[in-house]
Structure formats: structure tokens, C-alpha cells
């Protein structure tokens, strides 16, 4: 699993989805050549082109008209999904319907919106338009049993990457349970029916690839579980409301309405006002948002940059808000590694007055402000950013908390936000910098490898504390292992992984 996580950490979620969908599309052509699918390879390739080209043209065209940077992979992901769920073109009329699907999917991101936030999964919306108007059937042919091992393995990598296992398990579990009930009630063979519902249906593709689309999914974990449950019930029961049948894509769209109701509904234009150099590789960026918005200390947003040259990770990243809700400006901390991605290079070259766009506020890495529980914050490198947000919030509101912050960095020069942490000492914060590489003589700094023994030495009362861990996945997972070895309960550990960043 460590090898898998290390691989996944090198790519963003969006790029991973492109790879997964591209692989499934390639397999589809291969299977058709060997007669495993009822479609010719030619019809599949033509169908894909009929979706891709108009989707790209509309995406770029409307992006220019609205003067808004678009995710460089979004149109491609949406097009590949439509290709895999809508019946391939077998006539001129069917081909034109696919062209329409490409147009509708990209256009929906600009027109079916509220405060610049799109409401529906664009692929599901385009597919529903085709099926409900009878222009082309949405057959979900990716649910053919020949695909299931590949869909399962590839789909689960996405679930693993974005840490959405509870959502996936909820959807599959409720769907399976309801299927069993329906088979029993209707006196259908249970084993045969259950096998078909699992490996010869849209279930795996829907739950791993479409349900997990972040822009139309609720931001908090409990909301995500309820979202999965709602879509699962609608998916299995396939209710009919007059002429409307709740096909899988319609079930997802109805779930999107719930997600929209409980999600933040905005996109913010951030104007850069200041760049603060912390070390040779660590910088703090200060932005002025064009509108005030509410968030919880520790949450993150997706940041989209315009003008990013080709980047294997795309032009959109999830970055934690380092500022407190009590501050007017928005802070973001970045650490640069060489060679830097073109996204980070573009970010590095931003000048005061330049603007970026942020949306998709989300995150469960938050503290119960009213709880009296003693806390332990463990940060690795730039994983310090959510703790800057939390600590600044406590200080500004004069909230006294018993907090020990262990700040693990390779070099003492990379200590970030030291001013804010020192100011919080009067409200109960104790900061312990742990430098793992470069020796130092600064008072209060521990020079050692961070391991289980050091954790116990620095936190002898660890059994009394609630732990918050933020940083690279390897560091977060290792620290969780230390705590599990020390018999710290899982409910006393919250984590925030910086994956694909």
C-alpha cells in the first residue's frame, strides 16, 4: 500500500481520473477488436471524437467569453465519461446527438451555475439530456461484465487517492442491501441477480468515478455519506415520476441537488497583495478576496491558475487556507521543490495585482471549538498551514486551549508562521520544532528523527490528547502507525494528507 500511495502522491486527482478513463477507453477499443463488445472499434473511435472536439471548443470558447480560467482536464474527463456511458454512434443522427452531448456538458459548467459554482455533474447532465429527449440512449455500456475487474481496480485507486472510502462503501453497501431485498421480494435467484448487479452494471463506475466528482459532492464527510446513500436508493429503486425515470445518471443529478443545498455556493477571485519569503523554498502568499466568505479553520479550496503551460498535474490544485476566518485576507503557504511543476512555477511568478480563482471549499480537518479536550498538532513541512489557521483563530478570539504543536521540518530556516505561534503561547500553545536534517543550536529546537520514541518523549500525556496530523502522506501514515502502536483510539486521530500537491 505504501508503494501505491507513493505513486498516487506524484499525480493530482484530476490527472489520475484522466489516466483511469483513458485506460478504460483504450480497453474498450481493444475488447471491440476481439469481439468482446457489440460495437466496432471504428464506431467507438468516431464516437469519442464526436464528443471530444465540441466539448473542447465550447470549454475554451466560453472560458474566453466569461474570462474565467478553466480546469485543463475537466472537459477531457467529462467527455471520456460520456463516451463510456452513452451508446456509441451508429447513424448520422446518433453522431449528432453525441456532438450535442459534448456541447451540453461543457456549456453546463458556465450556464447551469449559481455564483459561478456548477450544480450538476456535467457528464450526467449531458447524458440525461440525451436519454430524456430520446436523442440517444444512455446504456452505461462500461457496465459490461468484461470491464468489471479493471473498473474496480482503477476506480478504487481514485477512491484511495482522494480518501473517499466511506462514501464508496456507503454507496456499494446500501445498493447491495437493497438489491438483495428486491431479489427476495420478487422471488428472483439471489446469487445470479447479485452477481449481475455487482459486475454487470453501472455500480462500480458510478461509485468510484462519477460519485466522487468533487465539484458536485458535499464538502463534509457526514454529508458525503448521506449523499452516497441518497444516490444509492435512487439508483437501485429506479422510481418513475410520470415520464421521468430515475436512470443512474438521473439518480446522480438528484443527489447533486442535495449536495448543492448543503455546499458553499461561490467562486472567489483572489487578488495577490503580498508575497512573504520564509526560506529559500517556502513562501506565504497573501490574497484579497473579491467577496467575504465563511470557512472553518483547517479547510481547503481548489485554486485554478490561468496561463499554466502543459503540466502533468493540470492547472488546479487543492491548497489549505492558512489564514483564520477572523482575518480579512487569505493566506496560502507553498513549498517549492526542484524541478518545480509548471503550476508551481506559474504560482511562483505571480506578482502583486495578479488574480487567481478559488472554489470548492471543503475539508473535515477542523477542531471542535467548544471541546475542552487537550490537543496535539503534528505538522510535517508545509502541513503547518491548517494549524496556522486554527491557532490564529484561537488567538484572535482569545480562546485558551491546551495545545502542543510538534513541527517537523528538515531545516530550522523553514519554520513558518513563527510570529503567530509565539503570540498564541499566552493562550495555551506550546510549540516544539523538530529539525530532522540540518544541525542547529537554536533554543527550544529538537534535532532528531521523528519517530515513536520521540513522540512519547515530547508528549508523555499522549493518551489524554486528541491528535491532528497534517503533512506528506508518508509522514501522516507513519505517525498514525505510531499512535496505533501506543493504543490511541482511532476516534482520537484526525489526519490531513497533502497528496498530489
Tab-separated table of C-alpha atoms in Angstrom:
chain	number	residue	atom	x	y	z
A	1	UNK	CA	0.000	0.000	0.000
A	2	UNK	CA	2.905	2.392	0.689
A	3	UNK	CA	4.143	1.872	-2.875
A	4	UNK	CA	0.665	2.660	-4.228
A	5	UNK	CA	0.359	5.783	-2.073
A	6	UNK	CA	3.818	6.962	-3.103
A	7	UNK	CA	2.814	6.613	-6.764
A	8	UNK	CA	-0.514	8.360	-6.232
A	9	UNK	CA	1.161	11.236	-4.389
A	10	UNK	CA	3.038	12.157	-7.555
A	11	UNK	CA	-0.115	12.975	-9.532
A	12	UNK	CA	-3.221	15.011	-8.868
A	13	UNK	CA	-6.699	13.571	-8.584
A	14	UNK	CA	-7.767	15.098	-11.895
A	15	UNK	CA	-4.806	13.669	-13.780
A	16	UNK	CA	-5.395	10.262	-12.184
A	17	UNK	CA	-9.013	10.307	-13.380
A	18	UNK	CA	-7.805	11.128	-16.910
A	19	UNK	CA	-5.435	8.157	-16.794
A	20	UNK	CA	-8.164	5.832	-15.490
A	21	UNK	CA	-10.736	6.908	-18.074
A	22	UNK	CA	-8.158	6.834	-20.853
A	23	UNK	CA	-7.213	3.281	-19.894
A	24	UNK	CA	-10.843	2.142	-19.848
A	25	UNK	CA	-11.439	3.798	-23.237
A	26	UNK	CA	-8.383	2.074	-24.683
A	27	UNK	CA	-9.554	-1.253	-23.281
A	28	UNK	CA	-12.946	-0.671	-24.902
A	29	UNK	CA	-11.356	-0.363	-28.347
A	30	UNK	CA	-9.209	-3.426	-27.668
A	31	UNK	CA	-12.181	-5.502	-26.497
A	32	UNK	CA	-14.159	-4.480	-29.576
A	33	UNK	CA	-11.336	-5.715	-31.822
A	34	UNK	CA	-11.559	-9.131	-30.135
A	35	UNK	CA	-15.350	-9.259	-30.355
A	36	UNK	CA	-15.950	-8.796	-26.630
A	37	UNK	CA	-18.230	-5.788	-27.201
A	38	UNK	CA	-21.176	-5.370	-29.595
A	39	UNK	CA	-19.577	-2.271	-31.151
A	40	UNK	CA	-16.880	-1.904	-33.779
A	41	UNK	CA	-13.592	-0.223	-32.937
A	42	UNK	CA	-14.282	2.302	-35.692
A	43	UNK	CA	-17.628	3.341	-34.211
A	44	UNK	CA	-16.024	3.759	-30.787
A	45	UNK	CA	-13.178	5.916	-32.073
A	46	UNK	CA	-15.522	8.062	-34.165
A	47	UNK	CA	-17.923	8.438	-31.229
A	48	UNK	CA	-15.115	9.575	-28.962
A	49	UNK	CA	-14.011	12.201	-31.473
A	50	UNK	CA	-17.562	13.477	-31.888
A	51	UNK	CA	-17.709	14.149	-28.148
A	52	UNK	CA	-14.168	15.414	-27.548
A	53	UNK	CA	-13.907	18.087	-30.238
A	54	UNK	CA	-17.081	20.084	-29.483
A	55	UNK	CA	-16.512	19.739	-25.728
A	56	UNK	CA	-13.049	21.273	-26.073
A	57	UNK	CA	-14.179	24.065	-28.402
A	58	UNK	CA	-17.084	25.076	-26.152
A	59	UNK	CA	-14.982	24.840	-22.978
A	60	UNK	CA	-12.228	27.090	-24.331
A	61	UNK	CA	-14.647	29.424	-26.114
A	62	UNK	CA	-16.859	30.047	-23.101
A	63	UNK	CA	-13.805	30.336	-20.878
A	64	UNK	CA	-12.624	33.250	-23.027
A	65	UNK	CA	-16.080	34.836	-23.176
A	66	UNK	CA	-16.554	34.667	-19.409
A	67	UNK	CA	-12.869	35.471	-18.786
A	68	UNK	CA	-12.578	32.596	-16.366
A	69	UNK	CA	-9.720	30.074	-16.218
A	70	UNK	CA	-10.941	26.527	-16.739
A	71	UNK	CA	-9.568	23.254	-15.484
A	72	UNK	CA	-7.392	21.967	-18.309
A	73	UNK	CA	-8.563	18.390	-17.672
A	74	UNK	CA	-12.233	18.923	-16.857
A	75	UNK	CA	-13.534	18.858	-20.435
A	76	UNK	CA	-11.500	15.727	-21.167
A	77	UNK	CA	-12.741	13.881	-18.074
A	78	UNK	CA	-16.343	14.782	-18.857
A	79	UNK	CA	-16.016	13.719	-22.500
A	80	UNK	CA	-14.474	10.357	-21.627
A	81	UNK	CA	-17.253	9.639	-19.123
A	82	UNK	CA	-19.933	10.452	-21.704
A	83	UNK	CA	-18.156	8.209	-24.196
A	84	UNK	CA	-18.247	5.282	-21.740
A	85	UNK	CA	-21.904	5.578	-20.736
A	86	UNK	CA	-23.751	6.773	-23.868
A	87	UNK	CA	-24.490	4.353	-26.703
A	88	UNK	CA	-21.910	4.782	-29.497
A	89	UNK	CA	-22.971	6.428	-32.757
A	90	UNK	CA	-24.349	4.037	-35.374
A	91	UNK	CA	-26.035	6.664	-37.572
A	92	UNK	CA	-25.718	10.308	-38.531
A	93	UNK	CA	-28.486	11.258	-36.095
A	94	UNK	CA	-26.769	9.359	-33.279
A	95	UNK	CA	-23.496	11.061	-34.158
A	96	UNK	CA	-25.115	14.496	-33.964
A	97	UNK	CA	-26.537	13.554	-30.579
A	98	UNK	CA	-23.019	12.848	-29.319
A	99	UNK	CA	-21.861	16.214	-30.636
A	100	UNK	CA	-24.707	17.776	-28.669
A	101	UNK	CA	-23.612	15.876	-25.569
A	102	UNK	CA	-20.122	17.350	-25.840
A	103	UNK	CA	-21.558	20.851	-26.237
A	104	UNK	CA	-24.050	20.497	-23.385
A	105	UNK	CA	-21.515	19.025	-20.963
A	106	UNK	CA	-19.093	21.941	-21.345
A	107	UNK	CA	-21.810	24.603	-21.541
A	108	UNK	CA	-23.474	23.362	-18.345
A	109	UNK	CA	-20.387	24.400	-16.356
A	110	UNK	CA	-20.995	28.006	-17.369
A	111	UNK	CA	-24.790	28.244	-17.541
A	112	UNK	CA	-26.158	25.723	-15.002
A	113	UNK	CA	-24.451	27.544	-12.146
A	114	UNK	CA	-25.062	29.590	-9.021
A	115	UNK	CA	-22.461	32.196	-8.058
A	116	UNK	CA	-20.057	30.593	-10.575
A	117	UNK	CA	-20.483	27.127	-8.989
A	118	UNK	CA	-21.925	24.493	-11.286
A	119	UNK	CA	-24.713	22.414	-9.824
A	120	UNK	CA	-24.797	19.127	-11.724
A	121	UNK	CA	-22.209	16.571	-12.710
A	122	UNK	CA	-21.699	17.740	-16.327
A	123	UNK	CA	-21.383	14.244	-17.823
A	124	UNK	CA	-24.519	13.028	-16.054
A	125	UNK	CA	-26.362	16.187	-17.109
A	126	UNK	CA	-25.443	15.747	-20.783
A	127	UNK	CA	-26.347	12.039	-20.675
A	128	UNK	CA	-29.696	12.832	-19.056
A	129	UNK	CA	-30.481	15.398	-21.759
A	130	UNK	CA	-29.899	12.754	-24.435
A	131	UNK	CA	-31.852	9.984	-22.701
A	132	UNK	CA	-34.792	12.118	-21.539
A	133	UNK	CA	-35.208	13.643	-25.013
A	134	UNK	CA	-34.765	10.218	-26.648
A	135	UNK	CA	-32.000	11.618	-28.873
A	136	UNK	CA	-29.617	8.844	-27.818
A	137	UNK	CA	-29.804	6.140	-25.178
A	138	UNK	CA	-27.586	6.119	-22.116
A	139	UNK	CA	-26.750	2.432	-21.930
A	140	UNK	CA	-23.877	2.575	-19.426
A	141	UNK	CA	-22.040	0.065	-21.602
A	142	UNK	CA	-18.994	0.461	-19.354
A	143	UNK	CA	-21.027	-1.789	-17.046
A	144	UNK	CA	-20.430	-4.746	-19.381
A	145	UNK	CA	-19.022	-7.633	-17.312
A	146	UNK	CA	-15.828	-7.657	-19.369
A	147	UNK	CA	-14.796	-4.376	-17.722
A	148	UNK	CA	-15.512	-5.053	-14.064
A	149	UNK	CA	-12.037	-6.137	-12.825
A	150	UNK	CA	-10.456	-3.112	-14.490
A	151	UNK	CA	-13.154	-0.687	-13.343
A	152	UNK	CA	-12.861	-1.977	-9.784
A	153	UNK	CA	-9.070	-1.757	-9.529
A	154	UNK	CA	-8.738	1.548	-11.373
A	155	UNK	CA	-11.750	3.085	-9.658
A	156	UNK	CA	-10.519	2.149	-6.203
A	157	UNK	CA	-7.229	3.945	-6.909
A	158	UNK	CA	-9.269	7.147	-7.279
A	159	UNK	CA	-11.139	6.417	-4.058
A	160	UNK	CA	-7.814	5.807	-2.323
A	161	UNK	CA	-6.230	8.919	-3.775
A	162	UNK	CA	-8.930	11.296	-2.525
A	163	UNK	CA	-9.658	9.347	0.686
A	164	UNK	CA	-13.343	8.755	-0.044
A	165	UNK	CA	-13.642	5.152	1.140
A	166	UNK	CA	-16.640	5.889	3.453
A	167	UNK	CA	-18.559	7.354	0.502
A	168	UNK	CA	-17.721	4.375	-1.741
A	169	UNK	CA	-18.534	1.773	0.921
A	170	UNK	CA	-21.819	3.510	1.754
A	171	UNK	CA	-22.972	3.537	-1.854
A	172	UNK	CA	-21.973	-0.068	-2.590
A	173	UNK	CA	-23.257	-1.337	0.752
A	174	UNK	CA	-26.696	0.276	0.522
A	175	UNK	CA	-27.050	-0.613	-3.169
A	176	UNK	CA	-26.211	-4.259	-2.474
A	177	UNK	CA	-28.534	-4.475	0.511
A	178	UNK	CA	-31.439	-3.012	-1.442
A	179	UNK	CA	-30.739	-5.302	-4.391
A	180	UNK	CA	-30.876	-8.326	-2.099
A	181	UNK	CA	-34.191	-7.173	-0.653
A	182	UNK	CA	-35.667	-6.665	-4.127
A	183	UNK	CA	-34.459	-10.071	-5.330
A	184	UNK	CA	-36.043	-11.777	-2.315
A	185	UNK	CA	-39.322	-9.855	-2.606
A	186	UNK	CA	-39.626	-10.650	-6.312
A	187	UNK	CA	-38.503	-14.281	-5.870
A	188	UNK	CA	-35.513	-13.899	-8.159
A	189	UNK	CA	-32.384	-16.104	-7.944
A	190	UNK	CA	-30.265	-14.312	-5.383
A	191	UNK	CA	-26.788	-15.466	-6.425
A	192	UNK	CA	-27.281	-14.817	-10.139
A	193	UNK	CA	-29.004	-11.490	-9.583
A	194	UNK	CA	-26.435	-10.256	-7.090
A	195	UNK	CA	-23.556	-11.211	-9.377
A	196	UNK	CA	-25.122	-9.253	-12.225
A	197	UNK	CA	-25.832	-6.209	-10.063
A	198	UNK	CA	-22.196	-6.073	-8.961
A	199	UNK	CA	-20.149	-6.915	-12.058
A	200	UNK	CA	-22.518	-6.325	-14.986
A	201	UNK	CA	-23.989	-2.948	-14.050
A	202	UNK	CA	-23.052	0.732	-13.716
A	203	UNK	CA	-22.434	0.297	-9.972
A	204	UNK	CA	-18.620	0.246	-9.936
A	205	UNK	CA	-18.144	3.026	-12.475
A	206	UNK	CA	-20.800	5.222	-10.882
A	207	UNK	CA	-19.499	4.808	-7.327
A	208	UNK	CA	-15.771	5.223	-7.955
A	209	UNK	CA	-15.559	7.720	-10.804
A	210	UNK	CA	-18.768	9.761	-11.039
A	211	UNK	CA	-19.979	9.903	-7.450
A	212	UNK	CA	-16.569	11.157	-6.280
A	213	UNK	CA	-16.510	14.209	-8.588
A	214	UNK	CA	-15.526	16.957	-6.104
A	215	UNK	CA	-17.345	19.937	-7.630
A	216	UNK	CA	-20.781	18.331	-7.182
A	217	UNK	CA	-20.128	16.439	-3.944
A	218	UNK	CA	-20.795	17.793	-0.417
A	219	UNK	CA	-17.739	19.177	1.430
A	220	UNK	CA	-18.026	17.344	4.768
A	221	UNK	CA	-17.728	13.606	5.453
A	222	UNK	CA	-21.140	13.089	7.085
A	223	UNK	CA	-22.776	14.951	4.214
A	224	UNK	CA	-20.888	12.824	1.708
A	225	UNK	CA	-22.138	9.630	3.337
A	226	UNK	CA	-25.733	10.863	3.196
A	227	UNK	CA	-25.162	11.928	-0.421
A	228	UNK	CA	-23.980	8.392	-1.283
A	229	UNK	CA	-26.993	6.899	0.492
A	230	UNK	CA	-29.458	9.123	-1.402
A	231	UNK	CA	-27.951	8.276	-4.796
A	232	UNK	CA	-27.801	4.554	-3.907
A	233	UNK	CA	-31.503	4.407	-3.026
A	234	UNK	CA	-32.492	6.265	-6.188
A	235	UNK	CA	-30.142	4.157	-8.316
A	236	UNK	CA	-31.496	0.801	-7.139
A	237	UNK	CA	-35.191	1.649	-6.949
A	238	UNK	CA	-35.259	3.488	-10.324
A	239	UNK	CA	-38.523	5.201	-9.459
A	240	UNK	CA	-40.791	6.573	-12.151
A	241	UNK	CA	-42.374	10.017	-11.891
A	242	UNK	CA	-44.712	10.229	-14.877
A	243	UNK	CA	-42.481	10.281	-17.969
A	244	UNK	CA	-39.357	10.693	-15.833
A	245	UNK	CA	-37.481	7.509	-14.975
A	246	UNK	CA	-34.690	7.691	-12.436
A	247	UNK	CA	-31.928	6.141	-14.506
A	248	UNK	CA	-28.420	6.080	-12.921
A	249	UNK	CA	-27.493	9.484	-14.362
A	250	UNK	CA	-30.749	10.979	-13.061
A	251	UNK	CA	-30.131	9.439	-9.622
A	252	UNK	CA	-26.782	11.201	-9.540
A	253	UNK	CA	-28.306	14.517	-10.642
A	254	UNK	CA	-30.905	14.323	-7.865
A	255	UNK	CA	-28.100	13.609	-5.428
A	256	UNK	CA	-26.290	16.671	-6.801
A	257	UNK	CA	-29.269	18.786	-5.744
A	258	UNK	CA	-28.785	17.657	-2.147
A	259	UNK	CA	-25.047	18.322	-2.425
A	260	UNK	CA	-25.745	21.799	-3.775
A	261	UNK	CA	-28.148	22.528	-0.923
A	262	UNK	CA	-25.538	21.774	1.760
A	263	UNK	CA	-22.420	23.065	-0.024
A	264	UNK	CA	-20.835	26.520	-0.194
A	265	UNK	CA	-22.087	28.181	-3.380
A	266	UNK	CA	-19.398	30.508	-4.643
A	267	UNK	CA	-16.185	31.003	-6.541
A	268	UNK	CA	-13.804	33.713	-5.351
A	269	UNK	CA	-11.458	35.903	-7.347
A	270	UNK	CA	-8.292	36.275	-5.276
A	271	UNK	CA	-6.009	39.242	-5.948
A	272	UNK	CA	-2.426	38.785	-4.755
A	273	UNK	CA	-1.364	41.592	-2.412
A	274	UNK	CA	1.829	40.337	-0.804
A	275	UNK	CA	4.468	37.601	-1.069
A	276	UNK	CA	6.372	36.681	2.100
A	277	UNK	CA	9.563	34.650	1.736
A	278	UNK	CA	10.048	32.318	4.688
A	279	UNK	CA	13.050	30.391	3.358
A	280	UNK	CA	14.659	29.563	0.028
A	281	UNK	CA	11.849	27.107	-0.681
A	282	UNK	CA	8.886	28.214	1.478
A	283	UNK	CA	6.651	31.196	0.677
A	284	UNK	CA	3.455	32.656	2.099
A	285	UNK	CA	1.066	34.315	-0.365
A	286	UNK	CA	-1.480	36.859	0.821
A	287	UNK	CA	-4.620	37.434	-1.264
A	288	UNK	CA	-7.541	39.825	-1.088
A	289	UNK	CA	-10.800	38.019	-1.998
A	290	UNK	CA	-13.400	39.852	-4.064
A	291	UNK	CA	-16.056	38.791	-1.560
A	292	UNK	CA	-16.197	37.669	2.034
A	293	UNK	CA	-16.972	34.009	2.629
A	294	UNK	CA	-17.327	31.742	5.629
A	295	UNK	CA	-14.988	28.844	6.274
A	296	UNK	CA	-13.727	26.786	9.184
A	297	UNK	CA	-10.091	26.858	10.313
A	298	UNK	CA	-8.304	23.958	8.612
A	299	UNK	CA	-10.395	23.789	5.434
A	300	UNK	CA	-9.056	23.966	1.870
A	301	UNK	CA	-10.119	25.225	-1.553
A	302	UNK	CA	-9.317	24.353	-5.159
A	303	UNK	CA	-7.141	27.013	-6.777
A	304	UNK	CA	-7.182	27.425	-10.566
A	305	UNK	CA	-4.413	29.278	-12.399
A	306	UNK	CA	-4.736	30.719	-15.880
A	307	UNK	CA	-1.895	30.525	-18.359
A	308	UNK	CA	-0.277	27.387	-16.979
A	309	UNK	CA	1.755	25.662	-19.718
A	310	UNK	CA	1.308	21.910	-20.075
A	311	UNK	CA	1.624	20.351	-16.647
A	312	UNK	CA	1.338	16.637	-15.950
A	313	UNK	CA	-0.675	17.609	-12.873
A	314	UNK	CA	-3.008	20.128	-14.505
A	315	UNK	CA	-3.765	23.744	-13.616
A	316	UNK	CA	-5.888	23.199	-10.496
A	317	UNK	CA	-4.718	22.178	-7.012
A	318	UNK	CA	-6.231	21.845	-3.563
A	319	UNK	CA	-4.480	24.262	-1.168
A	320	UNK	CA	-5.242	24.741	2.519
A	321	UNK	CA	-6.337	28.171	3.712
A	322	UNK	CA	-3.604	29.239	6.138
A	323	UNK	CA	-5.488	32.309	7.368
A	324	UNK	CA	-8.131	32.446	10.074
A	325	UNK	CA	-11.786	33.338	9.407
A	326	UNK	CA	-11.099	36.352	11.630
A	327	UNK	CA	-8.730	37.852	9.029
A	328	UNK	CA	-9.703	39.949	6.033
A	329	UNK	CA	-7.050	38.470	3.745
A	330	UNK	CA	-6.489	34.886	2.642
A	331	UNK	CA	-3.093	33.266	3.212
A	332	UNK	CA	-1.690	30.268	1.319
A	333	UNK	CA	1.633	28.601	2.064
A	334	UNK	CA	3.659	26.823	-0.627
A	335	UNK	CA	6.883	24.865	-0.592
A	336	UNK	CA	8.865	24.554	-3.810
A	337	UNK	CA	10.851	21.501	-4.827
A	338	UNK	CA	13.169	21.326	-7.818
A	339	UNK	CA	12.285	20.655	-10.521
A	340	UNK	CA	9.035	22.525	-9.866
A	341	UNK	CA	5.882	21.735	-11.820
A	342	UNK	CA	4.707	24.352	-14.296
A	343	UNK	CA	1.755	25.038	-11.986
A	344	UNK	CA	4.063	25.911	-9.112
A	345	UNK	CA	6.369	27.839	-11.445
A	346	UNK	CA	3.378	29.901	-12.577
A	347	UNK	CA	2.375	30.434	-8.943
A	348	UNK	CA	5.949	31.428	-8.093
A	349	UNK	CA	5.934	34.033	-10.874
A	350	UNK	CA	2.718	35.709	-9.673
A	351	UNK	CA	3.110	39.402	-8.904
A	352	UNK	CA	1.037	41.636	-6.607
A	353	UNK	CA	-2.094	42.579	-8.526
A	354	UNK	CA	-2.360	39.218	-10.312
A	355	UNK	CA	-5.519	37.213	-9.733
A	356	UNK	CA	-6.348	33.524	-9.314
A	357	UNK	CA	-9.685	31.802	-8.726
A	358	UNK	CA	-10.590	29.598	-5.781
A	359	UNK	CA	-13.659	27.415	-5.275
A	360	UNK	CA	-14.809	24.054	-3.868
A	361	UNK	CA	-14.381	24.915	-0.184
A	362	UNK	CA	-14.206	21.622	1.710
A	363	UNK	CA	-12.425	19.660	4.409
A	364	UNK	CA	-13.078	17.760	7.637
A	365	UNK	CA	-9.770	18.674	9.275
A	366	UNK	CA	-11.343	21.048	11.768
A	367	UNK	CA	-11.397	21.453	15.541
A	368	UNK	CA	-14.444	21.436	17.786
A	369	UNK	CA	-14.003	24.890	19.263
A	370	UNK	CA	-16.187	24.191	22.296
A	371	UNK	CA	-14.450	20.951	23.310
A	372	UNK	CA	-12.224	21.009	26.401
A	373	UNK	CA	-10.062	18.165	25.063
A	374	UNK	CA	-6.286	18.610	25.225
A	375	UNK	CA	-4.896	18.748	21.678
A	376	UNK	CA	-1.745	17.654	19.874
A	377	UNK	CA	-0.949	19.172	16.473
A	378	UNK	CA	1.716	17.366	14.444
A	379	UNK	CA	2.804	19.134	11.252
A	380	UNK	CA	5.204	17.969	8.572
A	381	UNK	CA	6.724	20.753	6.438
A	382	UNK	CA	4.112	22.867	4.691
A	383	UNK	CA	1.478	20.791	6.514
A	384	UNK	CA	1.723	23.597	9.074
A	385	UNK	CA	-0.800	25.709	7.134
A	386	UNK	CA	-4.060	24.388	8.691
A	387	UNK	CA	-2.534	24.834	12.147
A	388	UNK	CA	-1.692	28.449	11.400
A	389	UNK	CA	-5.400	28.916	10.580
A	390	UNK	CA	-6.556	27.201	13.771
A	391	UNK	CA	-4.068	28.861	16.109
A	392	UNK	CA	-4.688	32.334	14.693
A	393	UNK	CA	-8.431	31.787	15.143
A	394	UNK	CA	-7.997	30.772	18.788
A	395	UNK	CA	-5.721	33.757	19.448
A	396	UNK	CA	-7.992	36.331	17.797
A	397	UNK	CA	-10.958	35.012	19.792
A	398	UNK	CA	-8.885	34.727	22.994
A	399	UNK	CA	-9.742	31.039	23.342
A	400	UNK	CA	-7.430	29.225	25.728
A	401	UNK	CA	-6.529	25.710	24.578
A	402	UNK	CA	-4.023	23.167	25.866
A	403	UNK	CA	-2.205	22.532	22.585
A	404	UNK	CA	1.204	21.049	21.884
A	405	UNK	CA	2.373	21.707	18.323
A	406	UNK	CA	5.142	19.431	17.076
A	407	UNK	CA	6.504	20.989	13.895
A	408	UNK	CA	8.695	18.602	11.887
A	409	UNK	CA	10.976	20.244	9.301
A	410	UNK	CA	14.307	19.362	7.662
A	411	UNK	CA	15.921	22.752	8.393
A	412	UNK	CA	15.265	25.347	11.083
A	413	UNK	CA	15.151	28.052	8.393
A	414	UNK	CA	11.881	26.560	7.160
A	415	UNK	CA	9.996	27.482	10.329
A	416	UNK	CA	6.869	29.211	9.060
A	417	UNK	CA	4.351	31.434	10.857
A	418	UNK	CA	6.554	31.618	13.955
A	419	UNK	CA	5.187	35.051	14.890
A	420	UNK	CA	1.610	33.748	15.072
A	421	UNK	CA	2.616	30.696	17.103
A	422	UNK	CA	4.649	32.724	19.595
A	423	UNK	CA	1.690	35.078	20.079
A	424	UNK	CA	-0.515	32.088	20.904
A	425	UNK	CA	1.621	30.909	23.822
A	426	UNK	CA	-0.387	33.083	26.218
A	427	UNK	CA	-3.478	31.101	25.185
A	428	UNK	CA	-2.018	27.681	25.910
A	429	UNK	CA	0.040	26.785	22.817
A	430	UNK	CA	3.391	25.066	23.233
A	431	UNK	CA	5.417	24.749	20.032
A	432	UNK	CA	8.199	22.177	19.638
A	433	UNK	CA	10.142	22.437	16.349
A	434	UNK	CA	11.772	19.133	15.378
A	435	UNK	CA	14.588	19.522	12.842
A	436	UNK	CA	15.392	16.231	11.157
A	437	UNK	CA	18.414	17.070	8.967
A	438	UNK	CA	20.436	20.273	9.366
A	439	UNK	CA	22.002	20.505	12.868
A	440	UNK	CA	21.145	23.645	14.825
A	441	UNK	CA	21.731	25.273	18.185
A	442	UNK	CA	18.586	27.378	18.433
A	443	UNK	CA	16.979	27.205	21.871
A	444	UNK	CA	13.827	25.104	22.099
A	445	UNK	CA	14.519	23.248	18.852
A	446	UNK	CA	14.884	19.459	18.927
A	447	UNK	CA	17.326	17.941	16.443
A	448	UNK	CA	16.281	14.320	15.953
A	449	UNK	CA	14.492	11.889	13.694
A	450	UNK	CA	10.764	11.981	14.354
A	451	UNK	CA	9.691	8.514	15.462
A	452	UNK	CA	7.545	6.807	18.057
A	453	UNK	CA	10.103	7.135	20.833
A	454	UNK	CA	10.472	10.870	20.261
A	455	UNK	CA	6.707	11.318	20.154
A	456	UNK	CA	6.350	9.694	23.581
A	457	UNK	CA	9.211	11.805	24.972
A	458	UNK	CA	7.712	15.043	23.710
A	459	UNK	CA	4.133	14.087	24.631
A	460	UNK	CA	4.208	11.980	27.813
A	461	UNK	CA	0.467	12.662	28.246
A	462	UNK	CA	-0.348	11.461	24.702
A	463	UNK	CA	-3.178	9.238	25.978
A	464	UNK	CA	-5.069	12.363	27.094
A	465	UNK	CA	-4.876	14.225	23.780
A	466	UNK	CA	-6.791	14.480	20.530
A	467	UNK	CA	-4.328	14.291	17.625
A	468	UNK	CA	-4.362	16.325	14.417
A	469	UNK	CA	-1.743	15.312	11.834
A	470	UNK	CA	-1.016	17.243	8.643
A	471	UNK	CA	1.695	16.850	6.028
A	472	UNK	CA	3.006	14.467	3.356
A	473	UNK	CA	1.197	11.125	3.217
A	474	UNK	CA	4.244	9.122	4.289
A	475	UNK	CA	4.683	11.249	7.391
A	476	UNK	CA	0.964	11.226	8.224
A	477	UNK	CA	0.658	7.451	7.813
A	478	UNK	CA	3.808	6.795	9.833
A	479	UNK	CA	2.567	8.991	12.679
A	480	UNK	CA	-0.798	7.214	12.659
A	481	UNK	CA	1.064	3.921	12.983
A	482	UNK	CA	2.993	5.243	15.993
A	483	UNK	CA	-0.249	6.263	17.669
A	484	UNK	CA	-1.945	2.950	16.906
A	485	UNK	CA	1.058	1.157	18.433
A	486	UNK	CA	0.533	3.297	21.527
A	487	UNK	CA	-3.130	2.206	21.622
A	488	UNK	CA	-4.505	5.666	20.893
A	489	UNK	CA	-8.115	5.215	19.751
A	490	UNK	CA	-8.872	5.893	16.080
A	491	UNK	CA	-11.536	8.421	17.009
A	492	UNK	CA	-8.788	10.462	18.713
A	493	UNK	CA	-6.832	10.865	15.442
A	494	UNK	CA	-7.688	13.238	12.591
A	495	UNK	CA	-5.495	13.478	9.513
A	496	UNK	CA	-4.962	15.816	6.605
A	497	UNK	CA	-2.940	14.411	3.672
A	498	UNK	CA	-1.181	16.632	1.146
A	499	UNK	CA	-1.487	14.303	-1.846
A	500	UNK	CA	-0.865	15.209	-5.457
A	501	UNK	CA	0.063	18.730	-4.364
